[in-house]
Coordinates of C-alpha atoms in Angstrom, one line a residue:
X1 CA 38.2 -48.9 -9.6
X2 CA 41.6 -50.0 -10.7
X3 CA 40.5 -49.6 -14.3
X4 CA 40.4 -45.8 -14.0
X5 CA 44.1 -45.5 -12.9
X6 CA 46.4 -44.2 -15.6
X7 CA 49.4 -46.5 -16.3
X8 CA 52.9 -45.1 -17.3
X9 CA 53.6 -48.1 -19.5
X10 CA 50.6 -47.6 -21.9
X11 CA 51.5 -47.4 -25.6
X12 CA 51.6 -43.9 -27.0
X13 CA 49.0 -45.0 -29.6
X14 CA 46.4 -45.7 -26.9
X15 CA 44.0 -42.9 -26.1
X16 CA 44.1 -41.7 -22.5
X17 CA 41.4 -43.1 -20.2
X18 CA 38.5 -40.8 -19.7
X19 CA 38.1 -39.6 -16.1
X20 CA 35.3 -41.6 -14.4
X21 CA 32.1 -39.7 -13.7
X22 CA 30.6 -40.2 -10.2
X23 CA 26.9 -40.4 -9.3
X24 CA 26.6 -40.7 -5.5
X25 CA 23.1 -41.2 -4.2
X26 CA 22.5 -41.0 -0.4
X27 CA 19.3 -41.4 1.5
X28 CA 18.5 -40.6 5.2
X29 CA 17.6 -43.4 7.6
X30 CA 17.3 -46.2 4.9
X31 CA 18.3 -49.5 6.5
X32 CA 19.4 -52.7 5.0
X33 CA 16.4 -54.6 6.4
X34 CA 14.3 -52.5 3.9
X35 CA 16.4 -53.1 0.8
X36 CA 15.5 -56.3 -1.0
X37 CA 19.0 -57.2 -2.2
X38 CA 19.9 -57.4 1.5
X39 CA 16.6 -58.7 3.0
X40 CA 13.5 -60.0 1.2
X41 CA 11.1 -60.1 4.2
X42 CA 9.5 -56.7 3.7
X43 CA 10.3 -54.3 0.9
X44 CA 10.9 -54.6 -2.9
X45 CA 13.5 -52.2 -4.2
X46 CA 14.2 -53.3 -7.8
X47 CA 16.0 -50.2 -8.9
X48 CA 18.4 -50.2 -5.9
X49 CA 18.9 -53.9 -6.5
X50 CA 19.9 -53.1 -10.1
X51 CA 23.0 -51.3 -8.8
X52 CA 24.0 -54.4 -6.7
X53 CA 23.2 -56.8 -9.5
X54 CA 25.4 -54.9 -12.0
X55 CA 28.1 -54.2 -9.4
X56 CA 29.0 -55.0 -5.8
X57 CA 27.1 -55.3 -2.6
X58 CA 29.0 -54.6 0.6
X59 CA 27.7 -57.0 3.2
X60 CA 29.6 -55.5 6.2
X61 CA 29.2 -51.8 5.7
X62 CA 29.1 -49.5 8.7
X63 CA 29.1 -45.9 9.8
X64 CA 31.4 -44.1 12.2
X65 CA 28.6 -42.1 14.0
X66 CA 25.0 -43.1 13.5
X67 CA 23.5 -39.6 13.1
X68 CA 22.6 -37.6 9.9
X69 CA 24.9 -34.5 10.1
X70 CA 27.9 -36.3 11.6
X71 CA 27.6 -39.1 9.1
X72 CA 27.6 -36.6 6.2
X73 CA 30.7 -34.9 7.6
X74 CA 32.5 -38.2 7.8
X75 CA 31.6 -39.0 4.2
X76 CA 32.8 -35.6 2.9
X77 CA 36.0 -35.5 4.8
X78 CA 37.0 -39.2 5.2
X79 CA 37.6 -38.4 8.9
X80 CA 36.0 -39.5 12.1
X81 CA 33.8 -36.9 13.9
X82 CA 36.3 -35.7 16.4
X83 CA 38.6 -34.7 13.5
X84 CA 36.1 -33.1 11.1
X85 CA 34.5 -31.2 14.0
X86 CA 30.9 -32.1 13.3
X87 CA 30.0 -34.7 15.9
X88 CA 26.4 -33.7 17.0
X89 CA 23.3 -32.3 15.2
X90 CA 22.4 -30.1 18.1
X91 CA 25.3 -27.6 18.4
X92 CA 27.8 -28.2 15.7
X93 CA 28.4 -26.2 12.5
X94 CA 30.4 -27.8 9.7
X95 CA 33.7 -26.0 9.0
X96 CA 33.2 -25.5 5.3
X97 CA 36.8 -24.3 4.9
X98 CA 38.2 -27.7 5.6
X99 CA 39.3 -30.2 2.9
X100 CA 36.6 -32.3 1.4
X101 CA 36.7 -34.8 -1.5
X102 CA 34.5 -32.5 -3.7
X103 CA 37.1 -29.7 -3.4
X104 CA 39.8 -32.1 -4.4
X105 CA 37.8 -33.3 -7.4
X106 CA 37.2 -29.6 -8.4
X107 CA 40.9 -29.0 -8.3
X108 CA 41.4 -32.0 -10.5
X109 CA 39.1 -30.6 -13.2
X110 CA 35.8 -32.2 -12.1
X111 CA 32.5 -30.3 -12.2
X112 CA 30.8 -31.0 -8.9
X113 CA 27.2 -30.6 -7.7
X114 CA 25.0 -31.5 -4.7
X115 CA 21.2 -31.5 -4.7
X116 CA 18.9 -32.2 -1.7
X117 CA 19.6 -32.6 2.0
X118 CA 22.8 -31.0 3.3
X119 CA 22.1 -30.8 7.1
X120 CA 25.5 -29.4 8.1
X121 CA 24.4 -25.9 9.1
X122 CA 27.0 -24.1 7.0
X123 CA 26.5 -23.7 3.3
X124 CA 28.2 -26.1 0.8
X125 CA 31.6 -25.4 -0.5
X126 CA 33.6 -27.3 -3.2
X127 CA 30.6 -27.4 -5.5
X128 CA 30.1 -25.7 -8.9
X129 CA 26.3 -26.1 -8.4
X130 CA 24.3 -26.7 -5.3
X131 CA 20.6 -26.5 -4.3
X132 CA 19.8 -27.7 -0.8
X133 CA 16.8 -28.0 1.5
X134 CA 17.0 -26.1 4.9
X135 CA 17.5 -28.5 7.8
X136 CA 15.5 -31.7 7.3
X137 CA 13.4 -30.4 4.4
X138 CA 9.7 -31.0 3.9
X139 CA 8.1 -33.9 2.1
X140 CA 5.5 -31.6 0.4
X141 CA 6.3 -28.4 -1.5
X142 CA 9.7 -28.0 0.1
X143 CA 11.9 -24.9 0.2
X144 CA 15.3 -25.0 -1.6
X145 CA 18.2 -22.7 -0.8
X146 CA 20.0 -21.8 -4.0
X147 CA 23.5 -20.5 -4.7
X148 CA 22.0 -17.1 -5.5
X149 CA 21.2 -16.8 -1.8
X150 CA 17.4 -17.0 -2.2
X151 CA 15.1 -19.6 -0.8
X152 CA 12.4 -20.8 -3.2
X153 CA 9.4 -23.1 -2.6
X154 CA 9.1 -25.9 -5.1
X155 CA 5.7 -27.4 -5.8
X156 CA 5.6 -31.2 -5.5
X157 CA 6.9 -34.2 -3.6
X158 CA 10.5 -33.9 -2.4
X159 CA 11.8 -37.2 -3.7
X160 CA 10.6 -36.4 -7.2
X161 CA 11.8 -32.8 -7.0
X162 CA 15.4 -33.7 -5.9
X163 CA 15.5 -36.1 -8.8
X164 CA 14.1 -33.6 -11.2
X165 CA 16.7 -31.0 -10.2
X166 CA 19.5 -33.6 -10.4
X167 CA 18.4 -34.7 -13.9
X168 CA 18.1 -31.1 -15.0
X169 CA 21.7 -30.5 -14.0
X170 CA 22.9 -33.6 -15.7
X171 CA 21.1 -32.7 -19.0
X172 CA 21.7 -29.0 -19.3
X173 CA 23.4 -27.5 -16.2
X174 CA 26.9 -29.0 -16.5
X175 CA 29.8 -28.7 -18.9
X176 CA 29.7 -31.9 -20.9
X177 CA 33.4 -31.7 -21.7
X178 CA 34.3 -32.1 -18.0
X179 CA 33.9 -35.2 -15.8
X180 CA 31.3 -34.8 -13.1
X181 CA 30.6 -35.7 -9.6
X182 CA 26.9 -35.3 -8.6
X183 CA 25.7 -35.9 -5.0
X184 CA 22.0 -36.7 -4.9
X185 CA 21.0 -36.4 -1.2
X186 CA 17.4 -37.4 -0.4
X187 CA 15.3 -36.6 2.6
X188 CA 13.7 -40.0 2.3
X189 CA 13.5 -42.2 4.5
X190 CA 13.5 -39.7 7.3
X191 CA 10.8 -39.5 10.0
X192 CA 7.8 -38.8 9.7
X193 CA 7.5 -40.9 6.5
X194 CA 4.9 -38.9 4.5
X195 CA 4.2 -40.7 1.3
X196 CA 3.5 -39.2 -2.1
X197 CA -0.2 -39.0 -2.7
X198 CA 0.0 -41.5 -5.6
X199 CA 1.4 -44.1 -3.2
X200 CA -0.9 -43.6 -0.2
X201 CA -3.0 -46.7 -0.8
X202 CA -0.1 -49.0 -1.3
X203 CA 0.7 -51.9 1.0
X204 CA -2.5 -51.5 3.1
X205 CA -3.1 -55.3 2.8
X206 CA 0.2 -56.1 4.3
X207 CA 0.8 -57.2 7.9
X208 CA 4.2 -57.8 9.5
X209 CA 5.3 -60.1 12.3
X210 CA 6.8 -58.3 15.2
X211 CA 10.6 -58.7 15.5
X212 CA 11.7 -61.2 18.1
X213 CA 13.1 -58.4 20.2
X214 CA 10.2 -56.1 19.9
X215 CA 9.3 -56.5 23.6
X216 CA 12.9 -56.5 24.8
X217 CA 13.3 -56.0 28.5
X218 CA 16.8 -54.5 28.2
X219 CA 18.1 -56.6 31.0
X220 CA 21.8 -55.9 31.6
X221 CA 21.7 -52.9 29.3
X222 CA 20.8 -49.7 31.2
X223 CA 21.5 -47.3 28.3
X224 CA 19.2 -49.3 26.1
X225 CA 16.5 -49.2 28.8
X226 CA 16.8 -45.4 29.1
X227 CA 16.3 -44.5 25.4
X228 CA 13.2 -42.6 24.2
X229 CA 12.7 -44.1 20.8
X230 CA 10.2 -46.8 21.6
X231 CA 7.5 -47.5 19.0
X232 CA 5.1 -48.2 21.9
X233 CA 5.9 -45.3 24.2
X234 CA 7.5 -42.6 22.0
X235 CA 6.2 -42.9 18.5
X236 CA 3.6 -40.0 18.2
X237 CA 0.1 -41.0 17.1
X238 CA -0.4 -37.7 15.3
X239 CA 3.1 -36.7 14.1
X240 CA 4.4 -40.1 13.1
X241 CA 1.2 -42.1 12.4
X242 CA -1.1 -39.3 11.1
X243 CA -4.0 -40.0 13.4
X244 CA -4.9 -36.3 13.6
X245 CA -8.3 -35.2 15.0
X246 CA -9.1 -31.7 16.3
X247 CA -10.0 -32.9 19.8
X248 CA -6.8 -35.1 20.2
X249 CA -3.5 -33.8 21.6
X250 CA 0.1 -35.0 21.3
X251 CA 3.5 -33.4 21.9
X252 CA 4.2 -33.1 18.2
X253 CA 0.7 -32.2 16.9
X254 CA 1.6 -28.7 16.0
X255 CA 4.6 -29.8 13.9
X256 CA 2.4 -32.3 12.0
X257 CA -0.1 -29.5 11.3
X258 CA 2.6 -27.4 9.9
X259 CA 3.7 -30.2 7.6
X260 CA 0.2 -30.9 6.1
X261 CA -0.3 -27.1 6.0
X262 CA 2.2 -26.9 3.3
X263 CA 0.1 -29.0 1.0
X264 CA -1.8 -27.5 -1.9
X265 CA -5.6 -28.1 -2.1
X266 CA -5.2 -31.1 -4.4
X267 CA -2.6 -32.8 -2.3
X268 CA -4.5 -32.1 0.9
X269 CA -7.7 -33.5 -0.6
X270 CA -6.0 -36.7 -1.5
X271 CA -4.3 -36.9 1.9
X272 CA -7.7 -36.5 3.7
X273 CA -9.5 -39.0 1.5
X274 CA -7.0 -41.6 2.5
X275 CA -6.5 -40.9 6.2
X276 CA -10.0 -39.8 7.3
X277 CA -11.4 -43.4 7.3
X278 CA -8.3 -44.7 9.0
X279 CA -8.5 -42.1 11.7
X280 CA -12.2 -42.8 12.3
X281 CA -11.6 -46.6 12.5
X282 CA -8.6 -46.2 14.9
X283 CA -10.4 -44.1 17.4
X284 CA -13.5 -46.3 17.2
X285 CA -11.4 -49.4 18.0
X286 CA -9.2 -47.6 20.5
X287 CA -6.6 -50.4 20.7
X288 CA -4.6 -50.7 23.9
X289 CA -1.5 -52.5 25.2
X290 CA 0.0 -55.0 22.8
X291 CA -2.7 -54.6 20.3
X292 CA -1.8 -50.9 20.1
X293 CA 1.9 -51.8 19.8
X294 CA 1.1 -54.1 16.9
X295 CA -1.0 -51.5 15.2
X296 CA 1.6 -48.8 15.5
X297 CA 4.3 -51.1 14.2
X298 CA 2.1 -52.0 11.2
X299 CA 1.3 -48.4 10.3
X300 CA 5.0 -47.5 10.7
X301 CA 6.1 -50.3 8.3
X302 CA 3.5 -49.4 5.7
X303 CA 4.3 -45.7 5.7
X304 CA 8.1 -46.4 5.5
X305 CA 7.5 -48.7 2.5
X306 CA 5.4 -46.1 0.7
X307 CA 8.1 -43.5 1.0
X308 CA 10.6 -46.1 -0.1
X309 CA 8.6 -46.8 -3.2
X310 CA 9.0 -43.2 -4.4
X311 CA 12.7 -43.4 -3.6
X312 CA 13.3 -46.6 -5.6
X313 CA 11.3 -45.3 -8.5
X314 CA 13.4 -42.1 -8.6
X315 CA 16.7 -44.0 -8.4
X316 CA 15.4 -45.9 -11.4
X317 CA 14.9 -42.6 -13.3
X318 CA 18.6 -41.7 -12.7
X319 CA 19.8 -45.1 -13.8
X320 CA 17.6 -45.0 -16.9
X321 CA 19.0 -41.6 -17.8
X322 CA 22.6 -42.8 -17.5
X323 CA 21.7 -45.8 -19.8
X324 CA 19.9 -43.7 -22.4
X325 CA 22.5 -40.9 -22.5
X326 CA 25.5 -43.3 -22.8
X327 CA 26.9 -42.1 -19.5
X328 CA 26.5 -45.4 -17.8
X329 CA 29.6 -46.9 -19.4
X330 CA 31.8 -44.3 -17.7
X331 CA 30.0 -43.5 -14.4
X332 CA 30.6 -45.0 -11.0
X333 CA 27.2 -45.2 -9.3
X334 CA 27.2 -45.4 -5.5
X335 CA 24.1 -45.9 -3.3
X336 CA 24.1 -45.7 0.5
X337 CA 22.3 -44.2 3.5
X338 CA 23.7 -41.9 6.2
X339 CA 23.1 -44.8 8.7
X340 CA 20.8 -47.7 9.4
X341 CA 17.5 -47.6 11.3
X342 CA 15.4 -49.7 13.6
X343 CA 12.3 -51.3 12.1
X344 CA 11.0 -52.5 15.4
X345 CA 14.1 -54.4 16.6
X346 CA 14.3 -53.9 20.4
X347 CA 10.9 -52.1 20.1
X348 CA 12.5 -49.1 18.4
X349 CA 12.5 -46.7 15.6
X350 CA 15.4 -44.2 15.0
X351 CA 19.1 -44.9 15.1
X352 CA 22.1 -43.6 17.2
X353 CA 23.1 -46.8 18.9
X354 CA 26.2 -48.9 18.1
X355 CA 23.9 -51.9 17.9
X356 CA 23.8 -53.6 14.5
X357 CA 20.7 -52.2 12.9
X358 CA 21.8 -48.6 13.1
X359 CA 25.6 -49.1 13.0
X360 CA 25.2 -50.9 9.6
X361 CA 24.2 -49.2 6.5
X362 CA 23.4 -50.4 3.0
X363 CA 26.2 -49.8 0.4
X364 CA 26.1 -50.9 -3.3
X365 CA 28.4 -49.7 -6.1
X366 CA 28.3 -50.2 -9.8
X367 CA 31.6 -49.6 -11.6
X368 CA 31.7 -50.1 -15.4
X369 CA 33.8 -53.1 -16.1
X370 CA 34.4 -53.5 -12.4
X371 CA 33.9 -56.4 -10.0
X372 CA 30.5 -58.0 -9.3
X373 CA 29.1 -59.8 -6.3
X374 CA 29.5 -59.5 -2.6
X375 CA 32.3 -57.8 -0.7
X376 CA 32.5 -59.1 2.8
X377 CA 35.3 -57.0 4.3
X378 CA 34.3 -54.4 6.9
X379 CA 34.0 -51.0 5.4
X380 CA 33.0 -47.7 6.9
X381 CA 31.6 -44.3 5.6
X382 CA 35.0 -42.7 6.3
X383 CA 36.1 -44.8 3.3
X384 CA 33.9 -43.1 0.8
X385 CA 36.0 -39.9 0.3
X386 CA 39.2 -41.8 -0.5
X387 CA 37.4 -44.3 -2.7
X388 CA 35.8 -41.6 -4.8
X389 CA 39.1 -39.8 -5.2
X390 CA 40.7 -43.0 -6.2
X391 CA 38.0 -43.6 -8.8
X392 CA 38.7 -40.2 -10.3
X393 CA 42.5 -40.9 -10.4
X394 CA 43.1 -38.2 -7.8
X395 CA 45.7 -38.8 -5.1
X396 CA 44.3 -39.5 -1.7
X397 CA 45.8 -37.0 0.7
X398 CA 47.4 -37.8 4.0
X399 CA 45.2 -37.3 7.1
X400 CA 42.1 -39.2 6.1
X401 CA 41.1 -41.9 8.5
X402 CA 39.4 -43.9 5.8
X403 CA 41.0 -45.9 3.0
X404 CA 40.1 -46.5 -0.6
X405 CA 38.0 -49.5 -1.3
X406 CA 39.9 -50.0 -4.6
X407 CA 41.7 -53.1 -3.5
X408 CA 38.4 -54.8 -2.9
X409 CA 37.3 -54.1 -6.4
X410 CA 40.4 -55.6 -7.9
X411 CA 40.1 -59.1 -6.4
X412 CA 37.1 -59.0 -4.0
X413 CA 39.7 -59.8 -1.2
X414 CA 42.4 -57.5 0.1
X415 CA 45.4 -58.6 2.1
X416 CA 45.9 -56.8 5.3
X417 CA 42.4 -55.3 5.3
X418 CA 41.2 -53.9 8.6
X419 CA 39.9 -56.4 11.2
X420 CA 38.1 -54.0 13.4
X421 CA 36.0 -50.8 13.3
X422 CA 35.8 -47.8 15.7
X423 CA 32.5 -46.0 16.5
X424 CA 31.6 -43.1 18.7
X425 CA 28.3 -41.4 19.3
X426 CA 28.2 -38.0 21.1
X427 CA 24.7 -36.5 20.9
X428 CA 23.3 -36.5 24.4
X429 CA 21.1 -35.0 25.7
X430 CA 19.2 -35.0 22.5
X431 CA 16.2 -36.6 20.7
X432 CA 16.1 -40.2 21.5
X433 CA 17.9 -39.8 24.8
X434 CA 20.7 -42.2 23.8
X435 CA 23.8 -41.9 26.0
X436 CA 27.2 -41.1 24.6
X437 CA 29.2 -44.2 23.9
X438 CA 32.1 -45.5 21.9
X439 CA 33.3 -49.0 21.0
X440 CA 35.0 -51.4 18.7
X441 CA 33.7 -54.2 16.5
X442 CA 35.5 -57.2 15.1
X443 CA 34.0 -59.9 12.9
X444 CA 32.6 -61.7 15.9
X445 CA 32.7 -59.4 19.0
X446 CA 31.6 -55.9 20.0
X447 CA 32.8 -53.9 23.0
X448 CA 30.9 -50.7 24.0
X449 CA 31.6 -48.2 26.7
X450 CA 28.8 -45.9 27.9
X451 CA 30.1 -42.8 29.6
X452 CA 29.3 -39.3 30.8
X453 CA 27.1 -37.2 33.1
X454 CA 23.4 -37.5 33.1
X455 CA 20.9 -34.8 32.2
X456 CA 17.3 -33.9 33.4
X457 CA 17.7 -36.2 36.4
X458 CA 19.4 -39.1 34.6
X459 CA 22.3 -40.7 36.5
X460 CA 25.9 -40.5 35.4
X461 CA 27.0 -43.5 33.5
X462 CA 30.2 -45.6 33.2
X463 CA 29.2 -49.0 31.9
X464 CA 30.5 -51.6 29.5
X465 CA 28.8 -54.1 27.2
X466 CA 30.3 -57.0 25.3
X467 CA 28.5 -59.1 22.7
X468 CA 29.3 -62.3 21.0
X469 CA 27.7 -61.6 17.6
X470 CA 27.9 -65.2 16.4
X471 CA 26.0 -66.5 19.4
X472 CA 23.9 -63.5 20.0
X473 CA 23.2 -61.6 16.8
X474 CA 20.3 -59.7 18.3
X475 CA 22.6 -58.2 21.0
X476 CA 20.4 -59.0 24.0
X477 CA 22.9 -60.8 26.2
X478 CA 25.7 -58.6 27.6
X479 CA 28.5 -61.0 28.5
X480 CA 31.0 -58.4 29.8
X481 CA 30.9 -59.8 33.3
X482 CA 31.0 -63.4 32.3
X483 CA 34.2 -65.1 33.3
X484 CA 34.5 -67.2 30.2
X485 CA 34.7 -64.0 28.1
X486 CA 37.4 -62.4 30.3
X487 CA 40.3 -63.0 27.8
X488 CA 38.2 -61.7 24.9
X489 CA 37.2 -58.7 26.9
X490 CA 40.9 -57.9 27.7
X491 CA 41.9 -58.3 24.1
X492 CA 39.1 -56.0 22.8
X493 CA 39.9 -53.4 25.5
X494 CA 43.5 -53.5 24.2
X495 CA 42.4 -53.1 20.6
X496 CA 40.0 -50.3 21.6
X497 CA 42.7 -48.4 23.5
X498 CA 45.1 -48.9 20.6
X499 CA 42.6 -47.6 18.1
X500 CA 41.7 -44.5 20.2
X501 CA 45.4 -43.8 20.4
X502 CA 45.9 -44.1 16.6
X503 CA 43.0 -41.6 16.2
X504 CA 44.3 -39.2 18.7
X505 CA 41.5 -39.7 21.2
X506 CA 42.4 -39.5 24.9

C-alpha cells in the first residue's frame, strides 16, 4: 500500500503514480475453515488461494459484529455498530447520508460501483453505478434493483449473474480514464446453500468426520446452550437440506417452495433429477439420533461446498479479466466475507457468537508490488475503509474506529499495533436466539459478557465467560470462576472497560 502514496521529493521528470484501482470481493457467511489457503481439510478454493499466493493472507482477521448487515455497515464506515447506527438486521435502516469510504473515493475522482447483496435496507449512496438484490436475494433467477428505480428479474444463477454484471461494468460501464473501486458482493455462501445445477452432483462421494465439539454439552455456558442454530435440532430438513415431499411438513417448507418456484423448467428438471432419488432414499432409511445428525452434517457440508465451487470459479473469472486487460498491475484485490460461520463446531450452523469460528473471517489481499506472505497482527473489518482510502492516496478522516493496514504491508510487522479487539452483538431476540453480548480478545484470552432481558419466556442474563485460547482453542471450558485466572480476569476487565470508554460506550 505504501507504493501508492505520492512523495514530495520525487524528481520532476518522474511521471506521477497512477491512482490504484480497487476490486473488493465480499461473500456472505464464508468461513476460513472452507478456504483451502487457511484449511485443507474440506474445500479446494484455487482462485481464492491465488489472491493469497500473490499477496498476503491475514491469519488473525476478525469482525466487530458477526451479522450480515451490521458487518457491511462496519466495512463501509470504518466504525463500530453503535457509531454507524446499523447494529441489528431486524429493525435498523442504514443512514445512507453518513460518511462512507465510497463517498470519499468519489470526491477524490474515483468511479465507484457496487453489484450484488447490499442488505442495509436503505439504497446505496456514494456509487456512480449500483445494482443490488433485495434483502438476501435468491439463488435462482434473482431480482435486481437498479438505479433507475425498477426491479428486474435476471435469468440464471446468482453467483454467475453478479459476476457477469460486474464484468460488464468493468468492460464497458465505467470511464476508463478514471480509477475505479468496484464492490462485488455475493449472496453465496448464505443459507440455504442452493447449488448451481451444473454442480449438483459434485462431492457426493465425500464424507466428513464430525468436529470434536459436535455433541458439545455447553456446560458452564448458558448462552451457548440456549441458541437455536443446532444442526441436529434446528436445521430444517426441507428448507436447508431439500428433502421436500408433498406429505412432509416443516416450519420453513413454504419458503423452500417459493425458492424452487422461481426456477425455470430446465432448472427445475435438473434439480428434481438430482434430488428425487436422495429424497426417496432418505425417507426409506429414516435415520434417527446420531445417525440423523451425521447425515444432516454431511448433506450440509456437501451443499456448502457446491455453492463454494461456483463462487471460486467466478472469482477466477474476475482475476482472469484483470490479467487479460492489463488492470492487474494497478489493482488492489481484496477478498473477505462479512463474518465467519460454523461448520458443525459446537453442533452449529450460522454465526453471531463471539466464539472463534464466527468472530474470525477470511481476509486476503493482493497489491501489485506489495508484500507477500502471512500477516499475523489482529485486524478487524472496521479497518477496511481506512485501508482502501489509504490505497487510493485519500486522507483517512478523523472519527473512524479502524486503522489503515498500510504499515503491515510495508514490513509485515508494525510497531505499536493493537493488542486487543472489541466485539459486540446486539440482535436478540432474532433468528438463532443468540443473546446479546460484548467482549474483548487478546492474542491468548477472551472475555465475554452476556447481558440483557429475556424474551418469550427466556430468563434475564448477566453472565461472564473467560477462555484461555492457547489451552482451550475450542472454547469449551469457561475459566471465569477459576481462582488461578483471577489476575487475568481482572486485567481483561480493565482492558474491556477502557476500550468501551474509548469507544464512547457506557
